[in-house]
Amino acid sequence: MTTTDVAAQVAADELTLNELGYQRELARGFKTFDNFAISATIINVLAGVFSAFGFGMLAGGPRVLIFGWIAVSVLVLAVGAAMAEIASAYPTSGALYYASARLAKRNKAAWSWYTGWLNFAGQIGGTAATDFAAATFLQAWISMQWPSYTATLHKTVLIAAGLLVLHGLLNTFAVRTVGTINRISVWWLLGGVMIIAATLAFAPSHHQPLNYAGAFVNNTGFRNGLYGGLLGLLVTSWTYTGFDGSFHMSEETQGAATSAPKGITQSIRFSAIFGLVLVLALVYASQNWKTESSASVPPAQILVDAVGLTGAKLLLLFPVVALLFCGLANMTSNSRQIWAFSRDGAIPGSGLWHRLSPRTRTPVAAVWLAAGCAVVLTIPGWWNNTAFTAIVSVNVVGLFTAYGIPILLRLRLGDEFQAGPWNLGAKGRPIALLAVVWILLSNILFMLPQSSPITAHDFNYAPIALAVVLAIATVWWFVSARRTFHGPRSTITPEQAVIDPDLM
């Protein structure tokens, strides 16, 4: 696009944002590929598959890992497409909570409030979980390189906290670099998957037979195979979180009404294809499923058994670096949601969190709130990894519930929904219905016991953690917020409804 075309596009975006009630404050430096890149980086198939693969080896085995990946990818694409249609209609940084307010027929502020807080909790959990996983895999690599090194919970927490600070610094002082890193990360994901898959296809002396894809394993401790297999679907569900990042970056994206929806759907398609390639490579390169599934980091053990220690160390660098990219993108998206929620007065100290850096026109204060809250979430991991995992499980349940609320409201609105330029036409309502059904089912699965016998150490605390988040939001709503929070509030005045040339 020429400079004139870009200026015209930004002017059109400005007009759309004004019609939604906001004066533009953020600089629109993201193009369509950049918007796609942030969601693809947050979904991050290298990080998701490697961090959850071990659980899938126990819950369903090859059959659920492969065919479950295909089925859940289709279902998540339905969720993404339904969200994309809404993003096209309301391309704002507030994203889900803004859409809930606009789509609700009654109690608009309450719908917006709960959507926003579920989104906030889910994103904080995702930021913390990603850097905690990065710390875990980084230590696994260090242990392979230097066998005398001993990984501990304390070290994991300290490394995770350090990574969160690093990502906060990058989002503060190297904003343009962050955009470049997000673009690089897509090629890193693509290259990493293909190199790992090619190596696992040609290097091992032995591969599993073709019919191994139908092998079923249930080592969850539950006798019911169907239940064990359903739990295995969580591997794919865990991977597909964070594609709302494209929605949250709307106010920084050129042509947001079409670029953001494309970013959402294309990032899911990209992840579906390359995630399946990676899953197939790991399954067929497995040398001893039983012993590898019981290793501390199962996919790392598959690499060691398949290509040897030196090759495994080189290949494991791809998911380690991918996790670092993912954590950075998570924090970027997280800070935009905080900034937008603060713009509408929904967070204590909103005036502070809504401030923009005069140098970069980015929400630096919101970045550090995201980093600080994520550090707090990692602290329970100092004593108990299970407690930490329970807290960050709110990442998936919180995010997908926040995804589901505006989609459900769009269904209830029926023909009154005014679609944007990117829309599903007559397919919109059935796809939205499928999305809501899958969100409900997957949320139930995430809150059910995931291993037996059920002990204090193995108990799934996700329902308790989610209940705590909802209880806090509910108490706060009835004590104060229902009188002070009225949903998204317009920042437009007649004098302000012009384009600021400094933001061009």
Tab-separated table of C-alpha atoms in Angstrom, residues 84-504:
chain	number	residue	atom	x	y	z
A	84	ALA	CA	-14.218	-13.061	14.126
A	85	GLU	CA	-17.700	-12.072	12.946
A	86	ILE	CA	-18.163	-10.122	16.179
A	87	ALA	CA	-14.677	-8.589	15.907
A	88	SER	CA	-15.569	-7.279	12.461
A	89	ALA	CA	-18.658	-5.574	13.860
A	90	TYR	CA	-16.876	-4.098	16.915
A	91	PRO	CA	-13.130	-3.702	16.189
A	92	THR	CA	-12.041	-2.259	19.544
A	93	SER	CA	-9.328	-3.103	22.073
A	94	GLY	CA	-12.092	-3.819	24.585
A	95	ALA	CA	-12.987	-6.720	22.315
A	96	LEU	CA	-15.075	-9.311	24.187
A	97	TYR	CA	-16.410	-7.171	27.034
A	98	TYR	CA	-17.230	-4.311	24.658
A	99	ALA	CA	-19.064	-6.705	22.342
A	100	SER	CA	-21.026	-8.196	25.249
A	101	ALA	CA	-22.303	-4.743	26.174
A	102	ARG	CA	-23.356	-4.033	22.607
A	103	LEU	CA	-24.965	-7.436	22.015
A	104	ALA	CA	-26.916	-7.791	25.270
A	105	LYS	CA	-30.564	-6.771	25.154
A	106	ARG	CA	-30.763	-6.163	28.897
A	107	ASN	CA	-28.302	-5.801	31.794
A	108	LYS	CA	-25.621	-4.638	29.375
A	109	ALA	CA	-23.239	-3.442	32.078
A	110	ALA	CA	-23.425	-6.734	34.010
A	111	TRP	CA	-22.744	-8.845	30.915
A	112	SER	CA	-19.834	-6.574	30.052
A	113	TRP	CA	-18.475	-6.693	33.617
A	114	TYR	CA	-18.366	-10.488	33.891
A	115	THR	CA	-16.995	-10.931	30.368
A	116	GLY	CA	-14.240	-8.423	31.051
A	117	TRP	CA	-13.177	-9.967	34.352
A	118	LEU	CA	-13.183	-13.506	32.977
A	119	ASN	CA	-11.096	-12.261	30.065
A	120	PHE	CA	-8.750	-10.433	32.456
A	121	ALA	CA	-8.302	-13.475	34.718
A	122	GLY	CA	-7.867	-15.815	31.758
A	123	GLN	CA	-5.237	-13.624	30.138
A	124	ILE	CA	-3.283	-13.140	33.367
A	125	GLY	CA	-3.352	-16.917	33.853
A	126	GLY	CA	-2.127	-17.412	30.292
A	127	THR	CA	0.742	-14.973	30.715
A	128	ALA	CA	1.814	-16.670	33.953
A	129	ALA	CA	1.342	-20.206	32.616
A	130	THR	CA	3.368	-19.569	29.483
A	131	ASP	CA	6.406	-18.169	31.264
A	132	PHE	CA	6.166	-20.889	33.926
A	133	ALA	CA	6.161	-23.495	31.144
A	134	ALA	CA	9.074	-21.682	29.492
A	135	ALA	CA	11.008	-21.885	32.766
A	136	THR	CA	10.217	-25.610	33.029
A	137	PHE	CA	11.373	-26.416	29.483
A	138	LEU	CA	14.406	-24.150	29.799
A	139	GLN	CA	15.482	-26.130	32.855
A	140	ALA	CA	14.851	-29.397	31.008
A	141	TRP	CA	17.217	-28.210	28.291
A	142	ILE	CA	19.801	-27.052	30.839
A	143	SER	CA	19.625	-30.459	32.555
A	144	MET	CA	20.271	-32.166	29.230
A	145	GLN	CA	23.222	-29.892	28.529
A	146	TRP	CA	24.641	-29.981	32.069
A	147	PRO	CA	23.521	-33.154	33.887
A	148	SER	CA	24.743	-31.800	37.247
A	149	TYR	CA	22.014	-29.139	37.139
A	150	THR	CA	18.974	-29.940	39.295
A	151	ALA	CA	15.653	-28.352	38.423
A	152	THR	CA	13.543	-27.301	41.419
A	153	LEU	CA	10.234	-25.542	41.991
A	154	HIS	CA	12.065	-22.582	43.504
A	155	LYS	CA	14.264	-22.186	40.435
A	156	THR	CA	11.247	-22.498	38.148
A	157	VAL	CA	9.421	-19.687	39.938
A	158	LEU	CA	12.483	-17.429	39.929
A	159	ILE	CA	13.170	-18.031	36.230
A	160	ALA	CA	9.488	-17.475	35.372
A	161	ALA	CA	9.484	-14.197	37.308
A	162	GLY	CA	12.646	-13.119	35.489
A	163	LEU	CA	11.060	-13.892	32.123
A	164	LEU	CA	7.950	-11.887	33.046
A	165	VAL	CA	10.145	-8.904	33.931
A	166	LEU	CA	12.066	-9.306	30.656
A	167	HIS	CA	8.835	-9.342	28.652
A	168	GLY	CA	7.643	-6.275	30.559
A	169	LEU	CA	10.872	-4.449	29.685
A	170	LEU	CA	10.566	-5.364	26.008
A	171	ASN	CA	6.969	-4.098	25.929
A	172	THR	CA	8.155	-0.883	27.574
A	173	PHE	CA	11.379	0.041	25.838
A	174	ALA	CA	11.373	-1.946	22.593
A	175	VAL	CA	7.838	-1.712	21.257
A	176	ARG	CA	8.881	-1.803	17.598
A	177	THR	CA	11.118	-4.750	18.365
A	178	VAL	CA	8.121	-6.568	19.868
A	179	GLY	CA	6.297	-6.248	16.553
A	180	THR	CA	9.331	-7.567	14.714
A	181	ILE	CA	9.655	-10.479	17.159
A	182	ASN	CA	6.023	-11.418	16.593
A	183	ARG	CA	6.641	-11.554	12.840
A	184	ILE	CA	9.807	-13.605	13.337
A	185	SER	CA	7.963	-15.954	15.700
A	186	VAL	CA	5.590	-17.114	12.952
A	187	TRP	CA	8.527	-18.215	10.808
A	188	TRP	CA	10.195	-19.744	13.869
A	189	LEU	CA	7.043	-21.793	14.503
A	190	LEU	CA	6.795	-22.830	10.859
A	191	GLY	CA	10.493	-23.665	10.574
A	192	GLY	CA	10.617	-25.377	13.973
A	193	VAL	CA	7.689	-27.673	13.215
A	194	MET	CA	9.037	-28.621	9.806
A	195	ILE	CA	12.602	-29.239	11.060
A	196	ILE	CA	11.397	-31.340	14.001
A	197	ALA	CA	8.981	-33.280	11.782
A	198	ALA	CA	11.592	-33.886	9.084
A	199	THR	CA	14.186	-34.987	11.629
A	200	LEU	CA	11.760	-37.370	13.320
A	201	ALA	CA	10.724	-38.713	9.915
A	202	PHE	CA	14.236	-39.605	8.734
A	203	ALA	CA	16.601	-39.862	11.720
A	204	PRO	CA	15.093	-42.644	13.906
A	205	SER	CA	15.969	-46.237	12.989
A	206	HIS	CA	12.447	-47.322	13.915
A	207	HIS	CA	8.969	-45.852	13.494
A	208	GLN	CA	5.594	-47.005	14.707
A	209	PRO	CA	3.426	-48.771	12.069
A	210	LEU	CA	0.799	-46.785	10.192
A	211	ASN	CA	-2.083	-48.332	12.167
A	212	TYR	CA	-0.529	-47.028	15.399
A	213	ALA	CA	-2.752	-43.964	14.954
A	214	GLY	CA	-5.636	-46.138	16.161
A	215	ALA	CA	-3.912	-47.235	19.376
A	216	PHE	CA	-5.804	-46.223	22.505
A	217	VAL	CA	-4.200	-45.702	25.912
A	218	ASN	CA	-5.940	-44.926	29.192
A	219	ASN	CA	-3.480	-44.493	32.037
A	220	THR	CA	-5.455	-41.782	33.798
A	221	GLY	CA	-6.454	-44.202	36.575
A	222	PHE	CA	-10.115	-44.098	35.543
A	223	ARG	CA	-11.551	-47.384	34.270
A	224	ASN	CA	-13.958	-45.711	31.869
A	225	GLY	CA	-12.110	-45.447	28.552
A	226	LEU	CA	-14.530	-42.888	27.121
A	227	TYR	CA	-13.877	-40.582	30.052
A	228	GLY	CA	-10.113	-41.003	29.679
A	229	GLY	CA	-10.335	-40.265	25.976
A	230	LEU	CA	-12.432	-37.139	26.504
A	231	LEU	CA	-9.820	-35.862	28.937
A	232	GLY	CA	-7.247	-36.273	26.171
A	233	LEU	CA	-9.070	-33.648	24.121
A	234	LEU	CA	-7.711	-31.097	26.596
A	235	VAL	CA	-4.306	-31.330	24.882
A	236	THR	CA	-5.711	-29.553	21.847
A	237	SER	CA	-7.976	-27.261	23.860
A	238	TRP	CA	-5.044	-26.134	26.004
A	239	THR	CA	-3.080	-25.221	22.875
A	240	TYR	CA	-5.850	-23.100	21.335
A	241	THR	CA	-5.985	-20.215	23.772
A	242	GLY	CA	-5.291	-16.550	23.146
A	243	PHE	CA	-6.579	-16.009	19.611
A	244	ASP	CA	-8.595	-13.117	21.032
A	245	GLY	CA	-5.232	-11.322	20.828
A	246	SER	CA	-6.104	-10.274	17.264
A	247	PHE	CA	-9.356	-8.759	18.559
A	248	HIS	CA	-7.571	-6.841	21.341
A	249	MET	CA	-5.077	-5.389	18.853
A	250	SER	CA	-7.891	-3.951	16.690
A	251	GLU	CA	-7.200	-0.316	17.572
A	252	GLU	CA	-3.558	-0.749	16.519
A	253	THR	CA	-4.367	-2.568	13.266
A	254	GLN	CA	-4.965	-1.006	9.868
A	255	GLY	CA	-8.228	-2.137	8.278
A	256	ALA	CA	-9.203	-3.704	11.612
A	257	ALA	CA	-12.764	-4.626	10.594
A	258	THR	CA	-11.335	-7.174	8.156
A	259	SER	CA	-7.740	-7.633	9.385
A	260	ALA	CA	-8.686	-8.684	12.933
A	261	PRO	CA	-11.208	-11.361	11.811
A	262	LYS	CA	-8.659	-12.692	9.322
A	263	GLY	CA	-6.022	-12.720	12.075
A	264	ILE	CA	-8.277	-14.833	14.294
A	265	THR	CA	-9.338	-17.404	11.704
A	266	GLN	CA	-6.030	-17.668	9.849
A	267	SER	CA	-4.066	-18.162	13.058
A	268	ILE	CA	-6.335	-21.097	13.970
A	269	ARG	CA	-6.018	-22.663	10.503
A	270	PHE	CA	-2.234	-22.220	10.586
A	271	SER	CA	-2.042	-23.808	14.025
A	272	ALA	CA	-4.373	-26.673	13.063
A	273	ILE	CA	-2.231	-27.727	10.096
A	274	PHE	CA	1.202	-27.410	11.652
A	275	GLY	CA	0.046	-28.716	15.021
A	276	LEU	CA	-1.185	-31.893	13.340
A	277	VAL	CA	2.166	-32.297	11.567
A	278	LEU	CA	3.971	-32.005	14.915
A	279	VAL	CA	1.617	-34.438	16.693
A	280	LEU	CA	2.028	-37.031	13.915
A	281	ALA	CA	5.814	-36.671	14.033
A	282	LEU	CA	5.975	-37.221	17.796
A	283	VAL	CA	3.532	-40.142	17.766
A	284	TYR	CA	5.250	-42.113	15.012
A	285	ALA	CA	8.777	-41.380	16.289
A	286	SER	CA	7.976	-42.752	19.751
A	287	GLN	CA	10.257	-45.664	20.581
A	288	ASN	CA	8.660	-46.801	23.849
A	289	TRP	CA	5.322	-45.174	24.640
A	290	LYS	CA	5.084	-46.530	28.183
A	291	THR	CA	8.479	-45.340	29.422
A	292	GLU	CA	8.370	-42.053	27.514
A	293	SER	CA	4.928	-41.154	28.883
A	294	SER	CA	6.237	-41.535	32.441
A	295	ALA	CA	9.270	-39.251	31.891
A	296	SER	CA	9.387	-35.828	33.579
A	297	VAL	CA	9.148	-34.119	30.160
A	298	PRO	CA	7.695	-36.805	27.812
A	299	PRO	CA	8.201	-35.101	24.417
A	300	ALA	CA	11.820	-34.359	25.330
A	301	GLN	CA	12.303	-38.054	26.088
A	302	ILE	CA	10.774	-38.954	22.702
A	303	LEU	CA	13.370	-36.723	21.055
A	304	VAL	CA	16.211	-38.294	23.031
A	305	ASP	CA	15.086	-41.841	22.199
A	306	ALA	CA	14.517	-41.017	18.535
A	307	VAL	CA	17.564	-38.947	17.599
A	308	GLY	CA	19.954	-39.130	20.548
A	309	LEU	CA	20.900	-36.593	23.201
A	310	THR	CA	22.717	-34.115	20.947
A	311	GLY	CA	19.929	-34.024	18.380
A	312	ALA	CA	17.293	-33.755	21.122
A	313	LYS	CA	19.040	-30.750	22.661
A	314	LEU	CA	19.070	-28.961	19.308
A	315	LEU	CA	15.427	-29.763	18.538
A	316	LEU	CA	14.236	-28.835	22.009
A	317	LEU	CA	15.528	-25.297	21.463
A	318	PHE	CA	12.633	-24.713	19.056
A	319	PRO	CA	9.833	-25.100	21.676
A	320	VAL	CA	11.944	-23.335	24.331
A	321	VAL	CA	12.368	-20.218	22.175
A	322	ALA	CA	8.753	-20.508	20.973
A	323	LEU	CA	7.591	-20.362	24.603
A	324	LEU	CA	9.596	-17.168	25.092
A	325	PHE	CA	7.946	-15.639	22.009
A	326	CYS	CA	4.555	-16.816	23.267
A	327	GLY	CA	5.021	-15.231	26.700
A	328	LEU	CA	5.935	-11.907	25.112
A	329	ALA	CA	2.880	-11.913	22.833
A	330	ASN	CA	0.640	-12.928	25.745
A	331	MET	CA	1.761	-9.926	27.757
A	332	THR	CA	1.230	-7.577	24.799
A	333	SER	CA	-2.345	-8.777	24.311
A	334	ASN	CA	-2.975	-8.849	28.062
A	335	SER	CA	-1.912	-5.218	28.468
A	336	ARG	CA	-4.289	-4.051	25.711
A	337	GLN	CA	-7.259	-5.700	27.429
A	338	ILE	CA	-6.268	-4.068	30.729
A	339	TRP	CA	-5.840	-0.699	29.029
A	340	ALA	CA	-9.257	-0.885	27.366
A	341	PHE	CA	-11.000	-2.133	30.524
A	342	SER	CA	-9.407	0.745	32.436
A	343	ARG	CA	-10.583	3.220	29.794
A	344	ASP	CA	-14.097	2.276	30.837
A	345	GLY	CA	-13.335	2.531	34.572
A	346	ALA	CA	-13.640	-1.178	35.403
A	347	ILE	CA	-10.319	-1.677	37.227
A	348	PRO	CA	-9.205	-0.028	40.503
A	349	GLY	CA	-6.742	2.703	39.625
A	350	SER	CA	-8.105	2.913	36.085
A	351	GLY	CA	-6.610	6.370	35.600
A	352	LEU	CA	-3.124	4.918	36.027
A	353	TRP	CA	-3.585	1.769	33.928
A	354	HIS	CA	-5.126	3.763	31.088
A	355	ARG	CA	-2.108	6.022	30.668
A	356	LEU	CA	-0.107	5.820	27.459
A	357	SER	CA	3.598	6.349	27.016
A	358	PRO	CA	4.039	9.710	25.233
A	359	ARG	CA	7.029	8.202	23.400
A	360	THR	CA	5.499	4.996	22.046
A	361	ARG	CA	1.731	5.567	22.395
A	362	THR	CA	1.471	2.192	24.127
A	363	PRO	CA	-0.027	1.292	27.571
A	364	VAL	CA	3.171	0.836	29.576
A	365	ALA	CA	1.438	0.978	32.977
A	366	ALA	CA	-0.962	-1.779	31.884
A	367	VAL	CA	2.039	-3.871	30.787
A	368	TRP	CA	3.460	-3.785	34.308
A	369	LEU	CA	0.098	-4.545	35.913
A	370	ALA	CA	-0.081	-7.640	33.684
A	371	ALA	CA	3.480	-8.592	34.614
A	372	GLY	CA	2.892	-8.017	38.346
A	373	CYS	CA	-0.333	-10.036	38.466
A	374	ALA	CA	1.315	-12.876	36.535
A	375	VAL	CA	4.243	-12.923	38.969
A	376	VAL	CA	1.772	-13.220	41.844
A	377	LEU	CA	0.154	-16.216	40.133
A	378	THR	CA	3.506	-17.991	39.914
A	379	ILE	CA	4.186	-17.702	43.667
A	380	PRO	CA	2.157	-20.813	44.710
A	381	GLY	CA	4.485	-22.801	42.465
A	382	TRP	CA	7.219	-22.112	45.037
A	383	TRP	CA	5.639	-24.766	47.239
A	384	ASN	CA	3.370	-26.866	45.033
A	385	ASN	CA	3.308	-27.228	41.263
A	386	THR	CA	-0.219	-28.657	41.403
A	387	ALA	CA	-1.548	-25.557	43.168
A	388	PHE	CA	-0.030	-23.359	40.491
A	389	THR	CA	-1.450	-25.514	37.701
A	390	ALA	CA	-4.893	-25.243	39.281
A	391	ILE	CA	-4.731	-21.469	39.390
A	392	VAL	CA	-3.584	-21.080	35.791
A	393	SER	CA	-6.274	-23.509	34.616
A	394	VAL	CA	-8.427	-20.402	34.922
A	395	ASN	CA	-6.549	-19.345	31.775
A	396	VAL	CA	-8.476	-21.797	29.615
A	397	VAL	CA	-11.828	-21.768	31.400
A	398	GLY	CA	-11.736	-17.998	31.917
A	399	LEU	CA	-10.824	-17.242	28.320
A	400	PHE	CA	-13.238	-19.657	26.669
A	401	THR	CA	-16.095	-18.531	28.906
A	402	ALA	CA	-15.272	-14.949	27.941
A	403	TYR	CA	-15.275	-16.074	24.288
A	404	GLY	CA	-18.622	-17.797	24.737
A	405	ILE	CA	-20.579	-14.956	26.347
A	406	PRO	CA	-20.619	-12.532	23.374
A	407	ILE	CA	-21.173	-15.445	20.974
A	408	LEU	CA	-24.197	-16.551	23.040
A	409	LEU	CA	-25.500	-12.972	23.136
A	410	ARG	CA	-25.078	-12.735	19.376
A	411	LEU	CA	-27.243	-15.867	19.060
A	412	ARG	CA	-29.916	-14.384	21.323
A	413	LEU	CA	-29.904	-11.192	19.275
A	414	GLY	CA	-30.810	-13.159	16.151
A	415	ASP	CA	-31.468	-11.118	13.025
A	416	GLU	CA	-30.959	-7.890	14.947
A	417	PHE	CA	-27.190	-8.494	14.896
A	418	GLN	CA	-25.574	-6.014	12.515
A	419	ALA	CA	-22.622	-7.798	10.950
A	420	GLY	CA	-19.434	-6.072	9.888
A	421	PRO	CA	-17.704	-6.357	6.507
A	422	TRP	CA	-16.270	-9.797	7.448
A	423	ASN	CA	-19.209	-12.075	8.192
A	424	LEU	CA	-20.441	-15.643	7.866
A	425	GLY	CA	-23.770	-14.813	6.249
A	426	ALA	CA	-26.477	-17.430	6.778
A	427	LYS	CA	-23.911	-19.776	8.360
A	428	GLY	CA	-23.284	-17.365	11.227
A	429	ARG	CA	-25.952	-18.615	13.608
A	430	PRO	CA	-25.341	-22.395	13.266
A	431	ILE	CA	-21.587	-21.859	13.596
A	432	ALA	CA	-22.140	-19.705	16.691
A	433	LEU	CA	-24.382	-22.412	18.182
A	434	LEU	CA	-21.708	-25.067	17.576
A	435	ALA	CA	-19.134	-22.768	19.195
A	436	VAL	CA	-21.231	-22.306	22.342
A	437	VAL	CA	-21.849	-26.056	22.678
A	438	TRP	CA	-18.121	-26.833	22.378
A	439	ILE	CA	-17.160	-24.111	24.884
A	440	LEU	CA	-19.627	-25.550	27.391
A	441	LEU	CA	-18.325	-29.107	26.896
A	442	SER	CA	-14.642	-28.178	27.017
A	443	ASN	CA	-15.127	-26.077	30.152
A	444	ILE	CA	-16.776	-29.048	31.871
A	445	LEU	CA	-13.840	-31.270	30.872
A	446	PHE	CA	-11.324	-28.785	32.255
A	447	MET	CA	-13.074	-28.765	35.609
A	448	LEU	CA	-13.470	-32.546	36.011
A	449	PRO	CA	-10.920	-34.761	37.843
A	450	GLN	CA	-8.072	-35.601	35.467
A	451	SER	CA	-6.435	-38.531	37.267
A	452	SER	CA	-7.365	-41.263	39.727
A	453	PRO	CA	-7.157	-41.952	42.605
A	454	ILE	CA	-8.150	-38.422	43.502
A	455	THR	CA	-5.928	-37.030	46.246
A	456	ALA	CA	-5.153	-33.568	47.576
A	457	HIS	CA	-2.093	-33.557	45.300
A	458	ASP	CA	-3.972	-34.655	42.150
A	459	PHE	CA	-7.288	-32.899	42.774
A	460	ASN	CA	-8.333	-30.490	39.989
A	461	TYR	CA	-8.657	-27.155	41.760
A	462	ALA	CA	-9.743	-25.319	38.602
A	463	PRO	CA	-13.458	-25.121	39.643
A	464	ILE	CA	-12.429	-23.622	42.990
A	465	ALA	CA	-10.090	-21.117	41.360
A	466	LEU	CA	-12.763	-20.100	38.852
A	467	ALA	CA	-15.360	-19.853	41.626
A	468	VAL	CA	-13.039	-17.507	43.518
A	469	VAL	CA	-12.695	-15.243	40.466
A	470	LEU	CA	-16.464	-15.180	39.915
A	471	ALA	CA	-17.139	-14.636	43.629
A	472	ILE	CA	-14.816	-11.637	43.747
A	473	ALA	CA	-16.369	-10.190	40.581
A	474	THR	CA	-19.902	-10.773	41.968
A	475	VAL	CA	-19.246	-9.269	45.394
A	476	TRP	CA	-17.516	-6.300	43.821
A	477	TRP	CA	-20.398	-5.871	41.387
A	478	PHE	CA	-23.087	-5.731	44.073
A	479	VAL	CA	-21.055	-3.708	46.558
A	480	SER	CA	-19.846	-1.031	44.187
A	481	ALA	CA	-19.524	-1.631	40.467
A	482	ARG	CA	-23.225	-1.820	39.581
A	483	ARG	CA	-23.469	1.856	40.594
A	484	THR	CA	-20.212	3.016	39.025
A	485	PHE	CA	-19.672	0.786	35.978
A	486	HIS	CA	-22.147	1.304	33.164
A	487	GLY	CA	-20.323	-0.578	30.441
A	488	PRO	CA	-18.185	0.955	27.698
A	489	ARG	CA	-18.353	4.715	27.876
A	490	SER	CA	-17.854	7.034	24.954
A	491	THR	CA	-14.719	9.160	24.837
A	492	ILE	CA	-15.988	11.126	21.840
A	493	THR	CA	-16.952	14.802	22.023
A	494	PRO	CA	-17.781	17.004	19.030
A	495	GLU	CA	-14.388	18.687	19.289
A	496	GLN	CA	-12.516	15.371	19.505
A	497	ALA	CA	-14.169	13.598	16.576
A	498	VAL	CA	-11.307	14.399	14.265
A	499	ILE	CA	-8.199	12.559	13.232
A	500	ASP	CA	-5.071	13.376	15.219
A	501	PRO	CA	-2.333	13.815	12.576
A	502	ASP	CA	0.326	12.869	15.126
A	503	LEU	CA	-1.078	9.347	15.162
A	504	MET	CA	-0.915	8.883	11.406
